[in-house]
């Protein structure tokens, strides 16, 4: 009898415990505004999880570097302070040099080529290259091609000479400005507006959606449409957290994430054109379209960067990325 009572108690406490179990918390930290491809993707992910795993998983999104800057967020993931982030591929250098391929100037013709490379065998393999550091890459997310803004018009590479440009923490991006005799300054995204406003720096490179949502166009007289590089993201979590998710939860989280990424990529495509048009309409900054010979000059001037980083990145990987243009 006593044994039966004990067993019943045990079952009861397990059921009650199961019912009262605190939800698994996923903190998603990022640095951009909510009205951007990444911002909207994060909100979509939260909504999907709330619908599909109510009471079991709770997602909190922290935009605008409220919680961590991109230079700290990977460390925070490893320490378990946040569970999801989507840093730019340019900000992974201290963890692996492989993603530097995405920073090579004028490598990709357009975002379709970027997508083809990311979905290729080589691109998918890159997602696993952070595993030895305790990080799991769950997918790529698009933002778009980068443009060059400054407080003077930039038509050809000589116009950049002596100017200070903010870059993300990437040696390839720094080299890209050094080869046109400009001065790169590595700074976190959250500081860019103030640096431009106070004229501590002269210019920066970014996508239309970042230039628009963070109001860089209000403190830059000109934006040259160079499409000289790509700004995309890796959606990343901790290996330990991912492996520790219960087996009935992980697939739902993964599916929701993939759907949110697909949605984010659609937003990226729309915002790229929309935000460019909004900047033009604002008349606060002049958008310069390059002639093909001017663009060719930038391409030629920045070409030495490829050679400089070829050994670190690997000639095969560069070749695979180039193939995606065809
Ligand atoms: C930047 O630092 O310019 C970007 O990486 C910000 C972002 O996350 O889009």
mmCIF file with all atom_site columns, C-alpha atoms in Angstrom, residues 13-95:
data_model
loop_
_atom_site.group_PDB
_atom_site.id
_atom_site.type_symbol
_atom_site.label_atom_id
_atom_site.label_alt_id
_atom_site.label_comp_id
_atom_site.label_asym_id
_atom_site.label_entity_id
_atom_site.label_seq_id
_atom_site.pdbx_PDB_ins_code
_atom_site.Cartn_x
_atom_site.Cartn_y
_atom_site.Cartn_z
_atom_site.occupancy
_atom_site.B_iso_or_equiv
_atom_site.pdbx_formal_charge
_atom_site.auth_seq_id
_atom_site.auth_comp_id
_atom_site.auth_asym_id
_atom_site.auth_atom_id
_atom_site.pdbx_PDB_model_num
ATOM 1  C CA . UNK A 1 13 ? 4.700  15.471 -8.686  1.00 0.00 ? 13 UNK A CA 1
ATOM 2  C CA . UNK A 1 14 ? 6.144  14.642 -12.128 1.00 0.00 ? 14 UNK A CA 1
ATOM 3  C CA . UNK A 1 15 ? 2.922  15.734 -13.841 1.00 0.00 ? 15 UNK A CA 1
ATOM 4  C CA . UNK A 1 16 ? 2.667  18.848 -11.695 1.00 0.00 ? 16 UNK A CA 1
ATOM 5  C CA . UNK A 1 17 ? 6.338  19.567 -12.258 1.00 0.00 ? 17 UNK A CA 1
ATOM 6  C CA . UNK A 1 18 ? 5.843  19.148 -16.002 1.00 0.00 ? 18 UNK A CA 1
ATOM 7  C CA . UNK A 1 19 ? 2.896  21.497 -15.981 1.00 0.00 ? 19 UNK A CA 1
ATOM 8  C CA . UNK A 1 20 ? 4.696  24.145 -13.985 1.00 0.00 ? 20 UNK A CA 1
ATOM 9  C CA . UNK A 1 21 ? 8.049  23.882 -15.746 1.00 0.00 ? 21 UNK A CA 1
ATOM 10 C CA . UNK A 1 22 ? 9.367  27.323 -16.557 1.00 0.00 ? 22 UNK A CA 1
ATOM 11 C CA . UNK A 1 23 ? 9.468  28.005 -20.308 1.00 0.00 ? 23 UNK A CA 1
ATOM 12 C CA . UNK A 1 24 ? 12.789 27.730 -22.086 1.00 0.00 ? 24 UNK A CA 1
ATOM 13 C CA . UNK A 1 25 ? 14.012 31.254 -22.683 1.00 0.00 ? 25 UNK A CA 1
ATOM 14 C CA . UNK A 1 26 ? 15.527 32.345 -26.001 1.00 0.00 ? 26 UNK A CA 1
ATOM 15 C CA . UNK A 1 27 ? 17.039 35.820 -25.882 1.00 0.00 ? 27 UNK A CA 1
ATOM 16 C CA . UNK A 1 28 ? 17.701 37.159 -29.384 1.00 0.00 ? 28 UNK A CA 1
ATOM 17 C CA . UNK A 1 29 ? 20.114 40.071 -29.361 1.00 0.00 ? 29 UNK A CA 1
ATOM 18 C CA . UNK A 1 30 ? 20.868 42.233 -32.410 1.00 0.00 ? 30 UNK A CA 1
ATOM 19 C CA . UNK A 1 31 ? 22.138 45.698 -33.235 1.00 0.00 ? 31 UNK A CA 1
ATOM 20 C CA . UNK A 1 32 ? 19.835 47.039 -35.941 1.00 0.00 ? 32 UNK A CA 1
ATOM 21 C CA . UNK A 1 33 ? 16.460 48.797 -35.815 1.00 0.00 ? 33 UNK A CA 1
ATOM 22 C CA . UNK A 1 34 ? 13.223 46.789 -35.714 1.00 0.00 ? 34 UNK A CA 1
ATOM 23 C CA . UNK A 1 35 ? 12.223 48.106 -39.125 1.00 0.00 ? 35 UNK A CA 1
ATOM 24 C CA . UNK A 1 36 ? 14.973 46.207 -40.975 1.00 0.00 ? 36 UNK A CA 1
ATOM 25 C CA . UNK A 1 37 ? 15.267 42.709 -42.476 1.00 0.00 ? 37 UNK A CA 1
ATOM 26 C CA . UNK A 1 38 ? 16.933 41.355 -39.319 1.00 0.00 ? 38 UNK A CA 1
ATOM 27 C CA . UNK A 1 39 ? 14.627 43.282 -36.974 1.00 0.00 ? 39 UNK A CA 1
ATOM 28 C CA . UNK A 1 40 ? 11.530 41.970 -38.724 1.00 0.00 ? 40 UNK A CA 1
ATOM 29 C CA . UNK A 1 41 ? 12.892 38.450 -38.978 1.00 0.00 ? 41 UNK A CA 1
ATOM 30 C CA . UNK A 1 42 ? 13.459 38.380 -35.206 1.00 0.00 ? 42 UNK A CA 1
ATOM 31 C CA . UNK A 1 43 ? 9.901  39.563 -34.504 1.00 0.00 ? 43 UNK A CA 1
ATOM 32 C CA . UNK A 1 44 ? 8.470  36.988 -36.934 1.00 0.00 ? 44 UNK A CA 1
ATOM 33 C CA . UNK A 1 45 ? 10.444 34.245 -35.168 1.00 0.00 ? 45 UNK A CA 1
ATOM 34 C CA . UNK A 1 46 ? 9.067  35.344 -31.783 1.00 0.00 ? 46 UNK A CA 1
ATOM 35 C CA . UNK A 1 47 ? 5.492  35.308 -33.124 1.00 0.00 ? 47 UNK A CA 1
ATOM 36 C CA . UNK A 1 48 ? 5.846  31.843 -34.658 1.00 0.00 ? 48 UNK A CA 1
ATOM 37 C CA . UNK A 1 49 ? 7.250  30.435 -31.431 1.00 0.00 ? 49 UNK A CA 1
ATOM 38 C CA . UNK A 1 50 ? 4.480  32.029 -29.362 1.00 0.00 ? 50 UNK A CA 1
ATOM 39 C CA . UNK A 1 51 ? 1.885  30.382 -31.630 1.00 0.00 ? 51 UNK A CA 1
ATOM 40 C CA . UNK A 1 52 ? 3.557  27.001 -31.800 1.00 0.00 ? 52 UNK A CA 1
ATOM 41 C CA . UNK A 1 53 ? 5.102  26.535 -28.368 1.00 0.00 ? 53 UNK A CA 1
ATOM 42 C CA . UNK A 1 54 ? 2.993  28.604 -25.965 1.00 0.00 ? 54 UNK A CA 1
ATOM 43 C CA . UNK A 1 55 ? 4.200  28.313 -22.401 1.00 0.00 ? 55 UNK A CA 1
ATOM 44 C CA . UNK A 1 56 ? 7.047  26.059 -23.463 1.00 0.00 ? 56 UNK A CA 1
ATOM 45 C CA . UNK A 1 57 ? 9.442  28.490 -25.120 1.00 0.00 ? 57 UNK A CA 1
ATOM 46 C CA . UNK A 1 58 ? 9.645  32.232 -24.550 1.00 0.00 ? 58 UNK A CA 1
ATOM 47 C CA . UNK A 1 59 ? 11.455 34.479 -27.043 1.00 0.00 ? 59 UNK A CA 1
ATOM 48 C CA . UNK A 1 60 ? 12.649 37.956 -26.050 1.00 0.00 ? 60 UNK A CA 1
ATOM 49 C CA . UNK A 1 61 ? 14.095 40.178 -28.777 1.00 0.00 ? 61 UNK A CA 1
ATOM 50 C CA . UNK A 1 62 ? 16.593 42.922 -27.934 1.00 0.00 ? 62 UNK A CA 1
ATOM 51 C CA . UNK A 1 63 ? 17.182 45.231 -30.945 1.00 0.00 ? 63 UNK A CA 1
ATOM 52 C CA . UNK A 1 64 ? 19.426 48.309 -31.348 1.00 0.00 ? 64 UNK A CA 1
ATOM 53 C CA . UNK A 1 65 ? 22.363 46.824 -29.379 1.00 0.00 ? 65 UNK A CA 1
ATOM 54 C CA . UNK A 1 66 ? 20.244 47.193 -26.205 1.00 0.00 ? 66 UNK A CA 1
ATOM 55 C CA . UNK A 1 67 ? 21.852 44.104 -24.744 1.00 0.00 ? 67 UNK A CA 1
ATOM 56 C CA . UNK A 1 68 ? 25.104 43.460 -26.618 1.00 0.00 ? 68 UNK A CA 1
ATOM 57 C CA . UNK A 1 69 ? 27.090 44.974 -29.444 1.00 0.00 ? 69 UNK A CA 1
ATOM 58 C CA . UNK A 1 70 ? 28.123 42.663 -32.247 1.00 0.00 ? 70 UNK A CA 1
ATOM 59 C CA . UNK A 1 71 ? 31.677 42.456 -30.908 1.00 0.00 ? 71 UNK A CA 1
ATOM 60 C CA . UNK A 1 72 ? 30.387 40.974 -27.633 1.00 0.00 ? 72 UNK A CA 1
ATOM 61 C CA . UNK A 1 73 ? 27.379 38.957 -28.687 1.00 0.00 ? 73 UNK A CA 1
ATOM 62 C CA . UNK A 1 74 ? 29.175 35.752 -29.695 1.00 0.00 ? 74 UNK A CA 1
ATOM 63 C CA . UNK A 1 75 ? 30.942 35.649 -26.358 1.00 0.00 ? 75 UNK A CA 1
ATOM 64 C CA . UNK A 1 76 ? 27.561 36.204 -24.697 1.00 0.00 ? 76 UNK A CA 1
ATOM 65 C CA . UNK A 1 77 ? 26.135 33.241 -26.613 1.00 0.00 ? 77 UNK A CA 1
ATOM 66 C CA . UNK A 1 78 ? 28.990 31.002 -25.560 1.00 0.00 ? 78 UNK A CA 1
ATOM 67 C CA . UNK A 1 79 ? 28.484 32.087 -21.933 1.00 0.00 ? 79 UNK A CA 1
ATOM 68 C CA . UNK A 1 80 ? 24.737 31.414 -22.200 1.00 0.00 ? 80 UNK A CA 1
ATOM 69 C CA . UNK A 1 81 ? 23.723 35.046 -21.596 1.00 0.00 ? 81 UNK A CA 1
ATOM 70 C CA . UNK A 1 82 ? 21.805 35.094 -24.893 1.00 0.00 ? 82 UNK A CA 1
ATOM 71 C CA . UNK A 1 83 ? 20.747 32.192 -27.086 1.00 0.00 ? 83 UNK A CA 1
ATOM 72 C CA . UNK A 1 84 ? 20.380 33.677 -30.578 1.00 0.00 ? 84 UNK A CA 1
ATOM 73 C CA . UNK A 1 85 ? 22.067 36.373 -32.626 1.00 0.00 ? 85 UNK A CA 1
ATOM 74 C CA . UNK A 1 86 ? 22.580 37.203 -36.276 1.00 0.00 ? 86 UNK A CA 1
ATOM 75 C CA . UNK A 1 87 ? 25.848 39.118 -36.567 1.00 0.00 ? 87 UNK A CA 1
ATOM 76 C CA . UNK A 1 88 ? 27.137 40.275 -39.901 1.00 0.00 ? 88 UNK A CA 1
ATOM 77 C CA . UNK A 1 89 ? 29.429 37.770 -41.620 1.00 0.00 ? 89 UNK A CA 1
ATOM 78 C CA . UNK A 1 90 ? 32.108 40.471 -41.388 1.00 0.00 ? 90 UNK A CA 1
ATOM 79 C CA . UNK A 1 91 ? 32.204 40.207 -37.606 1.00 0.00 ? 91 UNK A CA 1
ATOM 80 C CA . UNK A 1 92 ? 33.385 36.613 -37.253 1.00 0.00 ? 92 UNK A CA 1
ATOM 81 C CA . UNK A 1 93 ? 37.055 37.174 -37.912 1.00 0.00 ? 93 UNK A CA 1
ATOM 82 C CA . UNK A 1 94 ? 38.227 36.402 -34.380 1.00 0.00 ? 94 UNK A CA 1
ATOM 83 C CA . UNK A 1 95 ? 36.417 33.041 -34.540 1.00 0.00 ? 95 UNK A CA 1
#
